[in-house]
XYZ file of C-alpha atoms in Angstrom:
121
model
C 0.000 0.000 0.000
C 1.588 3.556 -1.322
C 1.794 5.499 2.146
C 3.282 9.079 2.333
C 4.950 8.751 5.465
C 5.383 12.570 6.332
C 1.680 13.292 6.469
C 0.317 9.705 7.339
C -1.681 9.353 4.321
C -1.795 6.314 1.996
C -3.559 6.353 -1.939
C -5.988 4.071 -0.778
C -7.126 6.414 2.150
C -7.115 9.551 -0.266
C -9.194 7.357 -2.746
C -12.237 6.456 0.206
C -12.610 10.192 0.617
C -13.303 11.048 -2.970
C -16.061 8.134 -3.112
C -19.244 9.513 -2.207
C -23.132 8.858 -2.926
C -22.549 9.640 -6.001
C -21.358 7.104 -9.113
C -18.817 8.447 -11.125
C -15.985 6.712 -13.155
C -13.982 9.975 -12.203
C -12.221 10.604 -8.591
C -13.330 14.715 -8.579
C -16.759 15.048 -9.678
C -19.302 16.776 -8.951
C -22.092 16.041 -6.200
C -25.304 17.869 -7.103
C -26.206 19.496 -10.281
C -24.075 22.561 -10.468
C -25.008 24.784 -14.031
C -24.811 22.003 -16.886
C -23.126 19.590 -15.200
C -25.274 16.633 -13.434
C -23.954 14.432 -10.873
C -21.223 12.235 -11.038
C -19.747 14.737 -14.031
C -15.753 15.590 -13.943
C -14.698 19.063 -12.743
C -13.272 20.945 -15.550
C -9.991 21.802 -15.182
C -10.373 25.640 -14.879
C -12.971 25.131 -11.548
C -10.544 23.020 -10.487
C -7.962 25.127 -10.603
C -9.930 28.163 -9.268
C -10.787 25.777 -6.165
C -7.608 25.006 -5.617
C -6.738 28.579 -5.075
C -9.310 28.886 -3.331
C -8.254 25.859 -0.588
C -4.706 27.438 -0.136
C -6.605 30.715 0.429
C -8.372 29.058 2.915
C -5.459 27.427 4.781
C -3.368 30.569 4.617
C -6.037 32.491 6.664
C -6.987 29.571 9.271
C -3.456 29.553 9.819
C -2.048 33.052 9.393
C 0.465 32.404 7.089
C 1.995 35.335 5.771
C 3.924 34.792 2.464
C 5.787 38.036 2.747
C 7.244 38.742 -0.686
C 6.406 35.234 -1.773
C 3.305 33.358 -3.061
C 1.599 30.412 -1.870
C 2.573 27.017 -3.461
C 0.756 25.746 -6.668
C -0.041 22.816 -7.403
C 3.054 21.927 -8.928
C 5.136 22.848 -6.421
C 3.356 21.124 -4.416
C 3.437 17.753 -6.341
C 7.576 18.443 -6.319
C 7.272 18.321 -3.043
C 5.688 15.012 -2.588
C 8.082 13.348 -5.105
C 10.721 14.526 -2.918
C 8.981 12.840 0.526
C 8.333 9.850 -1.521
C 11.901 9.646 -2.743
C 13.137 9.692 0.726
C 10.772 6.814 1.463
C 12.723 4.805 -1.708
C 10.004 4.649 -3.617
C 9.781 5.006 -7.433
C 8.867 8.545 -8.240
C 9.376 8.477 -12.108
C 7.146 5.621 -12.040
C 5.070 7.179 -9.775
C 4.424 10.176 -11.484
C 4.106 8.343 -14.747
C 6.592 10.032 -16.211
C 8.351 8.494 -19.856
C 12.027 10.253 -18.970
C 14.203 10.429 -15.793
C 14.648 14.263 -16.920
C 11.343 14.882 -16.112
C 11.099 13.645 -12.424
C 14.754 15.292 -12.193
C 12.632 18.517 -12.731
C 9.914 17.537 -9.877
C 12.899 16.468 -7.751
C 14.721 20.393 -7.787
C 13.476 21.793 -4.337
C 14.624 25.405 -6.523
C 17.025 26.659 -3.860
C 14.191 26.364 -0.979
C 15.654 23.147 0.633
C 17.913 23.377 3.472
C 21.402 24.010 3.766
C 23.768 22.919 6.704
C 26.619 25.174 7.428
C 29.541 23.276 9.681
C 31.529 26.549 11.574
């Protein structure tokens, strides 16, 4: 079972919460009729990109981050982070991300100068 040790989560967990009353071939779908859309229909990609936003809003205010000069994390970033956690753990990331070349992950896998450096004085 695929586990992401740093925030106690496995795939299979994550899965279970997207399963609802509804019955939809698709993990993010709607629950009620919402404009055109019926239940069980995906989320286009622009809602759900708007609703992501809208989460990290969310988080930032319940707990008063302040980004200073900086901007929250998208969605990639925060994907790059997880293939970092879940290199860590030894686990597969280019196959876990599905991606074709090594190149690609090596992308994912640059923390872009915000990991941590340890200075011996």
């Amino acid at each position: 079972m695929l586990r992401l040790d740093a925030v106690d989560w496995s795939i299979r967990e994550l899965i279970a919460e997207c399963r609802d009353i509804v019955v939809s071939p698709y993990l993010i779908h709607h629950r009620k009729h919402s404009g055109r859309a019926k239940p069980g229909h995906k989320i286009r990609e622009r809602t759900l990109t708007s609703r992501f936003k809208d989460a990290v809003d969310a988080v930032t205010e319940l707990q008063s981050i302040d980004w200073g000069d900086n901007t929250p994390p998208s969605l990639h970033e925060i994907r790059s982070l997880s293939e970092r956690l879940y290199e860590k753990q030894g686990i597969n990331t280019q196959a876990l991300l599905g991606h074709k070349h090594q190149k690609t992950t090596d992308t994912y896998h640059d923390a872009r100068g915000f990991d941590w450096i340890t200075v011996q004085l």
